[in-house]
Amino acid sequence: MSAVLGLDIGGSRTRGRVCADGRVVAEASGPSASLTAAGPDQAREVLGGLLAELGRPAVVAAVAGAAGCDTAAGRDRMRELLAPLLPGARVEVVHDTRLVLAAAGLDAGIVLIAGTGSVAWGRSPAGAEARAGGWGHLLGDEGSGYWVAREAIRRALAEHDRGAEPGPLARRLLAATGATDPLDLTAAFHADRSPERWAALSHDVLAADPTLVTATAAALAGLATTVSARLDLRGPVVLAGGMLLSEPPLEAALRAALPRSEALRASDEPVAGAVHLAQQLARG
């Protein structure tokens, strides 16, 4: 019985799954082992603990999709850390967005993720890869949950500058933050710039302003279109991310903004995509 290991190493947690003969034989989860979030020493400790929880499996192949492994050098560092923990196994590290594509049963296509952050990543049938966005909340993340909240605050402040009374969007922001005046939003925003804190407001502000839904869909479509143009790849576009998949009006607007591409949801979770890639690696 030849076993394989799939690892989904995200920014907040790590999941592992061992499969043999098409069956799941062990699963475990733990803190993030991302090199950007945890650092090499902590990442090694987390991965060692996870493998112990999985029963220290003797696998023939392992694929890890790792957040932050955007370059070949980053993937090499993760592989060098992981390979000694899996003696005898073929080990490959990929960008974590590739797991989403594999979880949709695709070898080529575009992945569009919108949660706290955002990114588009694609792979052509020839194996060429390209990405757009995903540069963090200070430099990009267009159409993300954080971006939505920041854009809502900008709109509320612009409304205040025009001398208008707070509209539905500003009132929703004031209620959500406990502020009494739109100008107080500035102080609140700069006092706590945590992306997660502001992204949590995305549902409320999207519900308050349909034009913000349209703008968010356009921003996300722009990321997917950029990747599409670079790879000369029409699609399909696999939609993922907590905010996007929990906001039906946004998903509908995004689908409308991608008329040339088939948009679909992944049929399984990312760790299943890692297992699928590990099975391919085992077959050589």
mmCIF file of C-alpha atoms in Angstrom:
data_model
loop_
_atom_site.group_PDB
_atom_site.id
_atom_site.type_symbol
_atom_site.label_atom_id
_atom_site.label_comp_id
_atom_site.label_asym_id
_atom_site.label_seq_id
_atom_site.Cartn_x
_atom_site.Cartn_y
_atom_site.Cartn_z
ATOM 1 C CA MET A 1 0.000 0.000 0.000
ATOM 2 C CA SER A 2 1.677 3.240 -1.210
ATOM 3 C CA ALA A 3 0.706 6.262 0.842
ATOM 4 C CA VAL A 4 0.967 9.938 -0.104
ATOM 5 C CA LEU A 5 0.799 13.103 1.974
ATOM 6 C CA GLY A 6 -0.883 16.393 1.169
ATOM 7 C CA LEU A 7 -0.169 19.531 3.208
ATOM 8 C CA ASP A 8 -2.092 22.800 3.100
ATOM 9 C CA ILE A 9 0.165 25.328 4.834
ATOM 10 C CA GLY A 10 -1.861 28.501 5.179
ATOM 11 C CA GLY A 11 -1.193 31.774 6.893
ATOM 12 C CA SER A 12 -3.150 30.805 9.999
ATOM 13 C CA ARG A 13 -3.147 26.995 10.133
ATOM 14 C CA THR A 14 -1.688 23.857 8.576
ATOM 15 C CA ARG A 15 -3.643 20.779 7.527
ATOM 16 C CA GLY A 16 -2.257 17.390 6.620
ATOM 17 C CA ARG A 17 -3.910 14.372 5.018
ATOM 18 C CA VAL A 18 -2.478 10.926 4.283
ATOM 19 C CA CYS A 19 -4.141 8.789 1.626
ATOM 20 C CA ALA A 20 -3.451 5.248 0.466
ATOM 21 C CA ASP A 21 -5.215 3.401 -2.343
ATOM 22 C CA GLY A 22 -7.621 6.315 -2.689
ATOM 23 C CA ARG A 23 -8.659 6.260 0.979
ATOM 24 C CA VAL A 24 -7.984 8.820 3.689
ATOM 25 C CA VAL A 25 -6.030 7.024 6.423
ATOM 26 C CA ALA A 26 -5.027 9.962 8.642
ATOM 27 C CA GLU A 27 -5.730 13.671 9.056
ATOM 28 C CA ALA A 28 -4.369 16.321 11.390
ATOM 29 C CA SER A 29 -4.206 20.091 11.733
ATOM 30 C CA GLY A 30 -2.119 22.586 13.655
ATOM 31 C CA PRO A 31 -0.798 26.146 13.664
ATOM 32 C CA SER A 32 0.664 27.765 10.579
ATOM 33 C CA ALA A 33 3.972 26.377 9.371
ATOM 34 C CA SER A 34 4.356 29.152 6.808
ATOM 35 C CA LEU A 35 7.903 30.485 6.742
ATOM 36 C CA THR A 36 6.591 34.040 6.554
ATOM 37 C CA ALA A 37 4.201 33.597 9.476
ATOM 38 C CA ALA A 38 6.209 31.279 11.713
ATOM 39 C CA GLY A 39 9.867 31.378 10.705
ATOM 40 C CA PRO A 40 11.983 28.289 9.980
ATOM 41 C CA ASP A 41 12.437 27.006 13.532
ATOM 42 C CA GLN A 42 8.770 27.228 14.467
ATOM 43 C CA ALA A 43 7.720 25.888 11.067
ATOM 44 C CA ARG A 44 9.948 22.843 11.548
ATOM 45 C CA GLU A 45 8.478 22.274 15.010
ATOM 46 C CA VAL A 46 4.895 22.585 13.751
ATOM 47 C CA LEU A 47 5.495 20.219 10.847
ATOM 48 C CA GLY A 48 7.243 17.698 13.086
ATOM 49 C CA GLY A 49 4.323 17.735 15.502
ATOM 50 C CA LEU A 50 1.819 17.394 12.678
ATOM 51 C CA LEU A 51 3.633 14.411 11.204
ATOM 52 C CA ALA A 52 3.762 12.800 14.647
ATOM 53 C CA GLU A 53 0.002 13.272 14.957
ATOM 54 C CA LEU A 54 -0.385 11.662 11.538
ATOM 55 C CA GLY A 55 1.564 8.642 12.818
ATOM 56 C CA ARG A 56 4.859 9.508 11.104
ATOM 57 C CA PRO A 57 3.609 8.036 7.838
ATOM 58 C CA ALA A 58 5.962 6.277 5.438
ATOM 59 C CA VAL A 59 4.852 8.061 2.282
ATOM 60 C CA VAL A 60 6.263 7.781 -1.219
ATOM 61 C CA ALA A 61 5.361 11.330 -2.178
ATOM 62 C CA ALA A 62 4.323 14.552 -0.480
ATOM 63 C CA VAL A 63 3.112 17.874 -1.848
ATOM 64 C CA ALA A 64 2.848 20.986 0.285
ATOM 65 C CA GLY A 65 0.985 24.066 -0.841
ATOM 66 C CA ALA A 66 2.508 26.859 1.217
ATOM 67 C CA ALA A 67 1.395 30.439 1.722
ATOM 68 C CA GLY A 68 4.201 32.894 1.117
ATOM 69 C CA CYS A 69 6.128 30.574 -1.210
ATOM 70 C CA ASP A 70 5.792 32.955 -4.138
ATOM 71 C CA THR A 71 9.281 32.392 -5.549
ATOM 72 C CA ALA A 72 11.374 29.383 -6.476
ATOM 73 C CA ALA A 73 13.768 30.292 -3.665
ATOM 74 C CA GLY A 74 10.912 30.338 -1.146
ATOM 75 C CA ARG A 75 9.661 26.963 -2.322
ATOM 76 C CA ASP A 76 13.183 25.551 -2.122
ATOM 77 C CA ARG A 77 13.514 26.735 1.491
ATOM 78 C CA MET A 78 10.275 25.025 2.454
ATOM 79 C CA ARG A 79 11.278 21.843 0.647
ATOM 80 C CA GLU A 80 14.668 21.806 2.408
ATOM 81 C CA LEU A 81 12.858 22.092 5.724
ATOM 82 C CA LEU A 82 10.266 19.412 4.937
ATOM 83 C CA ALA A 83 12.311 16.770 3.097
ATOM 84 C CA PRO A 84 14.377 15.602 6.126
ATOM 85 C CA LEU A 85 11.119 14.970 7.986
ATOM 86 C CA LEU A 86 9.964 12.606 5.213
ATOM 87 C CA PRO A 87 12.929 10.316 4.448
ATOM 88 C CA GLY A 88 12.563 8.399 1.206
ATOM 89 C CA ALA A 89 9.666 10.489 -0.067
ATOM 90 C CA ARG A 90 9.564 12.633 -3.184
ATOM 91 C CA VAL A 91 8.719 16.114 -1.914
ATOM 92 C CA GLU A 92 7.373 19.037 -3.904
ATOM 93 C CA VAL A 93 6.320 22.494 -2.695
ATOM 94 C CA VAL A 94 3.899 24.675 -4.652
ATOM 95 C CA HIS A 95 2.189 28.000 -4.078
ATOM 96 C CA ASP A 96 -0.912 27.417 -1.953
ATOM 97 C CA THR A 97 -3.275 28.732 -4.646
ATOM 98 C CA ARG A 98 -2.353 25.779 -6.849
ATOM 99 C CA LEU A 99 -4.072 23.521 -4.327
ATOM 100 C CA VAL A 100 -7.367 25.260 -5.084
ATOM 101 C CA LEU A 101 -6.965 24.537 -8.789
ATOM 102 C CA ALA A 102 -6.185 20.890 -8.066
ATOM 103 C CA ALA A 103 -9.139 20.683 -5.657
ATOM 104 C CA ALA A 104 -11.350 21.719 -8.566
ATOM 105 C CA GLY A 105 -9.987 18.791 -10.565
ATOM 106 C CA LEU A 106 -8.061 21.071 -12.941
ATOM 107 C CA ASP A 107 -4.453 21.138 -14.109
ATOM 108 C CA ALA A 108 -4.870 24.487 -15.889
ATOM 109 C CA GLY A 109 -7.008 27.510 -15.112
ATOM 110 C CA ILE A 110 -7.174 30.600 -12.935
ATOM 111 C CA VAL A 111 -7.755 30.767 -9.186
ATOM 112 C CA LEU A 112 -9.297 33.930 -7.739
ATOM 113 C CA ILE A 113 -9.263 34.210 -3.947
ATOM 114 C CA ALA A 114 -10.943 36.963 -1.937
ATOM 115 C CA GLY A 115 -10.913 36.720 1.830
ATOM 116 C CA THR A 116 -9.075 39.049 4.186
ATOM 117 C CA GLY A 117 -6.641 39.458 1.280
ATOM 118 C CA SER A 118 -6.933 38.726 -2.423
ATOM 119 C CA VAL A 119 -4.907 37.174 -5.229
ATOM 120 C CA ALA A 120 -5.332 35.706 -8.691
ATOM 121 C CA TRP A 121 -3.054 32.931 -9.885
ATOM 122 C CA GLY A 122 -3.130 30.893 -13.043
ATOM 123 C CA ARG A 123 -1.487 27.969 -14.768
ATOM 124 C CA SER A 124 -1.554 27.297 -18.500
ATOM 125 C CA PRO A 125 -1.836 23.843 -20.095
ATOM 126 C CA ALA A 126 1.899 24.124 -20.859
ATOM 127 C CA GLY A 127 2.714 24.721 -17.184
ATOM 128 C CA ALA A 128 3.410 28.468 -17.357
ATOM 129 C CA GLU A 129 2.286 30.347 -14.244
ATOM 130 C CA ALA A 130 1.316 33.955 -13.513
ATOM 131 C CA ARG A 131 -0.211 35.872 -10.639
ATOM 132 C CA ALA A 132 -1.765 39.255 -9.962
ATOM 133 C CA GLY A 133 -2.253 40.893 -6.579
ATOM 134 C CA GLY A 134 -1.664 39.191 -3.284
ATOM 135 C CA TRP A 135 0.863 41.822 -2.240
ATOM 136 C CA GLY A 136 -0.659 42.431 1.180
ATOM 137 C CA HIS A 137 -3.037 45.065 2.497
ATOM 138 C CA LEU A 138 -0.504 47.912 2.335
ATOM 139 C CA LEU A 139 0.398 47.397 -1.313
ATOM 140 C CA GLY A 140 -2.639 45.815 -2.930
ATOM 141 C CA ASP A 141 -5.194 43.104 -2.105
ATOM 142 C CA GLU A 142 -7.743 44.774 -4.363
ATOM 143 C CA GLY A 143 -11.270 43.495 -3.820
ATOM 144 C CA SER A 144 -10.385 41.830 -0.508
ATOM 145 C CA GLY A 145 -12.316 42.111 2.740
ATOM 146 C CA TYR A 146 -9.827 44.659 4.042
ATOM 147 C CA TRP A 147 -10.003 46.630 0.785
ATOM 148 C CA VAL A 148 -13.802 46.683 0.991
ATOM 149 C CA ALA A 149 -13.759 48.163 4.502
ATOM 150 C CA ARG A 150 -11.087 50.721 3.625
ATOM 151 C CA GLU A 151 -13.002 51.772 0.511
ATOM 152 C CA ALA A 152 -16.175 52.109 2.593
ATOM 153 C CA ILE A 153 -14.392 54.429 5.033
ATOM 154 C CA ARG A 154 -13.046 56.490 2.138
ATOM 155 C CA ARG A 155 -16.559 56.865 0.755
ATOM 156 C CA ALA A 156 -17.934 57.867 4.148
ATOM 157 C CA LEU A 157 -15.221 60.511 4.545
ATOM 158 C CA ALA A 158 -15.799 61.837 1.020
ATOM 159 C CA GLU A 159 -19.503 62.132 1.853
ATOM 160 C CA HIS A 160 -18.578 64.098 4.984
ATOM 161 C CA ASP A 161 -16.278 66.373 2.934
ATOM 162 C CA ARG A 162 -19.224 67.242 0.684
ATOM 163 C CA GLY A 163 -21.203 68.334 3.730
ATOM 164 C CA ALA A 164 -23.778 65.566 3.344
ATOM 165 C CA GLU A 165 -25.481 63.781 6.204
ATOM 166 C CA PRO A 166 -24.223 60.230 6.825
ATOM 167 C CA GLY A 167 -25.858 57.864 4.346
ATOM 168 C CA PRO A 168 -26.577 54.139 4.761
ATOM 169 C CA LEU A 169 -22.925 53.174 4.297
ATOM 170 C CA ALA A 170 -21.570 55.699 6.806
ATOM 171 C CA ARG A 171 -24.285 54.832 9.314
ATOM 172 C CA ARG A 172 -23.450 51.138 9.025
ATOM 173 C CA LEU A 173 -19.773 51.914 9.632
ATOM 174 C CA LEU A 174 -20.552 54.094 12.633
ATOM 175 C CA ALA A 175 -22.722 51.380 14.158
ATOM 176 C CA ALA A 176 -20.126 48.679 13.544
ATOM 177 C CA THR A 177 -17.236 50.654 15.030
ATOM 178 C CA GLY A 178 -19.057 52.491 17.823
ATOM 179 C CA ALA A 179 -18.007 55.842 16.354
ATOM 180 C CA THR A 180 -20.372 58.812 16.590
ATOM 181 C CA ASP A 181 -19.006 60.903 13.736
ATOM 182 C CA PRO A 182 -17.495 59.973 10.355
ATOM 183 C CA LEU A 183 -14.285 61.752 11.326
ATOM 184 C CA ASP A 184 -13.932 59.334 14.237
ATOM 185 C CA LEU A 185 -13.511 56.564 11.666
ATOM 186 C CA THR A 186 -10.097 57.970 10.777
ATOM 187 C CA ALA A 187 -8.845 57.637 14.337
ATOM 188 C CA ALA A 188 -10.352 54.158 14.670
ATOM 189 C CA PHE A 189 -8.741 53.029 11.430
ATOM 190 C CA HIS A 190 -5.277 54.246 12.350
ATOM 191 C CA ALA A 191 -5.541 52.967 15.931
ATOM 192 C CA ASP A 192 -5.997 49.373 14.765
ATOM 193 C CA ARG A 193 -4.863 48.574 11.225
ATOM 194 C CA SER A 194 -5.261 44.821 11.622
ATOM 195 C CA PRO A 195 -6.496 43.494 8.257
ATOM 196 C CA GLU A 196 -8.647 40.875 9.993
ATOM 197 C CA ARG A 197 -10.366 43.478 12.186
ATOM 198 C CA TRP A 198 -11.474 45.588 9.209
ATOM 199 C CA ALA A 199 -12.163 42.695 6.861
ATOM 200 C CA ALA A 200 -14.738 41.494 9.402
ATOM 201 C CA LEU A 201 -16.854 44.540 8.461
ATOM 202 C CA SER A 202 -17.043 43.605 4.785
ATOM 203 C CA HIS A 203 -20.435 41.893 5.017
ATOM 204 C CA ASP A 204 -22.071 44.879 6.703
ATOM 205 C CA VAL A 205 -20.717 47.494 4.322
ATOM 206 C CA LEU A 206 -21.410 45.472 1.183
ATOM 207 C CA ALA A 207 -25.013 45.088 2.335
ATOM 208 C CA ALA A 208 -25.262 48.858 2.797
ATOM 209 C CA ASP A 209 -24.017 49.944 -0.634
ATOM 210 C CA PRO A 210 -24.746 48.026 -3.867
ATOM 211 C CA THR A 211 -22.292 50.242 -5.767
ATOM 212 C CA LEU A 212 -19.525 48.986 -3.494
ATOM 213 C CA VAL A 213 -20.457 45.435 -4.477
ATOM 214 C CA THR A 214 -20.037 46.408 -8.132
ATOM 215 C CA ALA A 215 -16.698 48.109 -7.462
ATOM 216 C CA THR A 216 -15.411 45.096 -5.529
ATOM 217 C CA ALA A 217 -16.437 42.715 -8.299
ATOM 218 C CA ALA A 218 -14.679 44.935 -10.849
ATOM 219 C CA ALA A 219 -11.484 44.968 -8.770
ATOM 220 C CA LEU A 220 -11.472 41.181 -8.466
ATOM 221 C CA ALA A 221 -12.306 40.705 -12.136
ATOM 222 C CA GLY A 222 -9.332 42.923 -12.931
ATOM 223 C CA LEU A 223 -6.992 40.542 -11.113
ATOM 224 C CA ALA A 224 -8.345 37.537 -13.000
ATOM 225 C CA THR A 225 -8.231 39.398 -16.316
ATOM 226 C CA THR A 226 -4.586 40.340 -15.757
ATOM 227 C CA VAL A 227 -3.627 36.696 -15.264
ATOM 228 C CA SER A 228 -5.788 35.666 -18.206
ATOM 229 C CA ALA A 229 -3.997 38.123 -20.498
ATOM 230 C CA ARG A 230 -0.510 37.097 -19.340
ATOM 231 C CA LEU A 231 -1.180 33.415 -19.953
ATOM 232 C CA ASP A 232 -3.498 33.853 -22.944
ATOM 233 C CA LEU A 233 -5.900 31.709 -20.946
ATOM 234 C CA ARG A 234 -9.626 32.351 -20.896
ATOM 235 C CA GLY A 235 -10.385 30.170 -17.914
ATOM 236 C CA PRO A 236 -12.004 28.527 -16.137
ATOM 237 C CA VAL A 237 -11.813 30.776 -13.078
ATOM 238 C CA VAL A 238 -12.076 28.941 -9.750
ATOM 239 C CA LEU A 239 -13.597 31.171 -7.056
ATOM 240 C CA ALA A 240 -12.374 30.829 -3.477
ATOM 241 C CA GLY A 241 -11.976 32.749 -0.229
ATOM 242 C CA GLY A 242 -14.208 33.268 2.763
ATOM 243 C CA MET A 243 -15.577 36.687 1.831
ATOM 244 C CA LEU A 244 -16.274 35.934 -1.817
ATOM 245 C CA LEU A 245 -18.014 32.627 -1.225
ATOM 246 C CA SER A 246 -20.151 33.982 1.636
ATOM 247 C CA GLU A 247 -21.476 36.999 -0.295
ATOM 248 C CA PRO A 248 -23.958 35.845 -2.985
ATOM 249 C CA PRO A 249 -24.488 39.372 -4.435
ATOM 250 C CA LEU A 250 -20.726 39.794 -4.813
ATOM 251 C CA GLU A 251 -20.292 36.380 -6.388
ATOM 252 C CA ALA A 252 -23.119 37.120 -8.837
ATOM 253 C CA ALA A 253 -21.622 40.509 -9.733
ATOM 254 C CA LEU A 254 -18.212 38.923 -10.244
ATOM 255 C CA ARG A 255 -19.597 36.235 -12.517
ATOM 256 C CA ALA A 256 -21.261 38.975 -14.565
ATOM 257 C CA ALA A 257 -17.943 40.825 -14.746
ATOM 258 C CA LEU A 258 -16.242 37.713 -16.171
ATOM 259 C CA PRO A 259 -18.472 37.056 -19.197
ATOM 260 C CA ARG A 260 -15.703 35.445 -21.260
ATOM 261 C CA SER A 261 -14.706 32.949 -18.579
ATOM 262 C CA GLU A 262 -16.474 30.061 -16.909
ATOM 263 C CA ALA A 263 -16.521 30.713 -13.155
ATOM 264 C CA LEU A 264 -16.879 27.812 -10.749
ATOM 265 C CA ARG A 265 -16.268 26.814 -7.150
ATOM 266 C CA ALA A 266 -13.746 24.179 -6.150
ATOM 267 C CA SER A 267 -15.457 20.844 -5.572
ATOM 268 C CA ASP A 268 -13.191 19.972 -2.637
ATOM 269 C CA GLU A 269 -10.977 21.626 -0.005
ATOM 270 C CA PRO A 270 -7.351 22.667 -0.651
ATOM 271 C CA VAL A 271 -5.794 19.797 1.321
ATOM 272 C CA ALA A 272 -7.551 17.406 -1.068
ATOM 273 C CA GLY A 273 -5.867 19.272 -3.903
ATOM 274 C CA ALA A 274 -2.501 18.680 -2.210
ATOM 275 C CA VAL A 275 -3.246 14.951 -2.016
ATOM 276 C CA HIS A 276 -4.218 14.923 -5.699
ATOM 277 C CA LEU A 277 -0.900 16.546 -6.640
ATOM 278 C CA ALA A 278 0.986 14.104 -4.394
ATOM 279 C CA GLN A 279 -0.689 11.197 -6.171
ATOM 280 C CA GLN A 280 0.447 12.647 -9.501
ATOM 281 C CA LEU A 281 3.988 13.041 -8.131
ATOM 282 C CA ALA A 282 4.000 9.426 -6.945
ATOM 283 C CA ARG A 283 3.023 8.241 -10.407
ATOM 284 C CA GLY A 284 5.966 10.174 -11.819
#
